[in-house]
């Protein structure tokens, strides 16, 4: 069975548009999208479900990775430079590593310590305590084992 390329018509059209716009020196994402819609509307219509799925996945990733939290936590997470949701690798029951999105603010030190490595962090970056890691280390030093990060940060203010 041959694997289907998702949004293949749109990807091909965007490749051609990108080549043209770069050659003219006028490439920008908005220009490429404008050209795609005006010259290749049929390709967009044909691949619409794929384009929607891909776009929604991108938006979901952006929402998950932004340090905005809810209305009550937004200022707190922005001010402290942490994200409410982080991806951690855990050792799964079968011994294989699996990734899970974790609400860091509602996590305790036990959850944090159970993780293997945050996604997209080198060992060197792990040695520099930043974001939530900095505050979990503070919690460890103070022996705050069963307290959530949200509670710790609220009490810390």
Phi, psi and omega in degrees: 000132180274134179281129181281138177277122181291132179055039183301319179296317180292318180298317179297315180297317180294326177299313180296317179297318180298316178302314181297312184292323178295318179298324179280345184079022183240020183288133166204157180301313178300322178296319180296317179294318178300315178296318179302312182295321184282323185261337187227040180303326180294322178297320178295315179299318181296320184260016189306314181297319178296316180297317178298313179301314182295317180296318179294325177294320178297315180297318179299320178294322179294314180300318182292327188265351181280144178275063183249331180055195176272184184303321181286326185263350186305308181296321181298312183290322178294315182299321184266354178071035177241157176257144179292323181247130175229155177261124178243150170263131177240156171281120180282171181298333180271006179089348179277151178280134178229148181261146177219142172277129185238138171281101187297323182297331180263010180267150175259175178300326178298317179295315180299316181291336180285343181289156177269297182207136172297146179298145175061035176233128177281166178300323179297319180293328180293331180288336177270115183280113180223164178056223183296329182302321180300317184283326175295324177295320176299318179298319180298314180299328182267359178071029182269077189283314186264011184266140177282157178299322179303313182293317179301312182294322178295317180288332182290330182293000000 
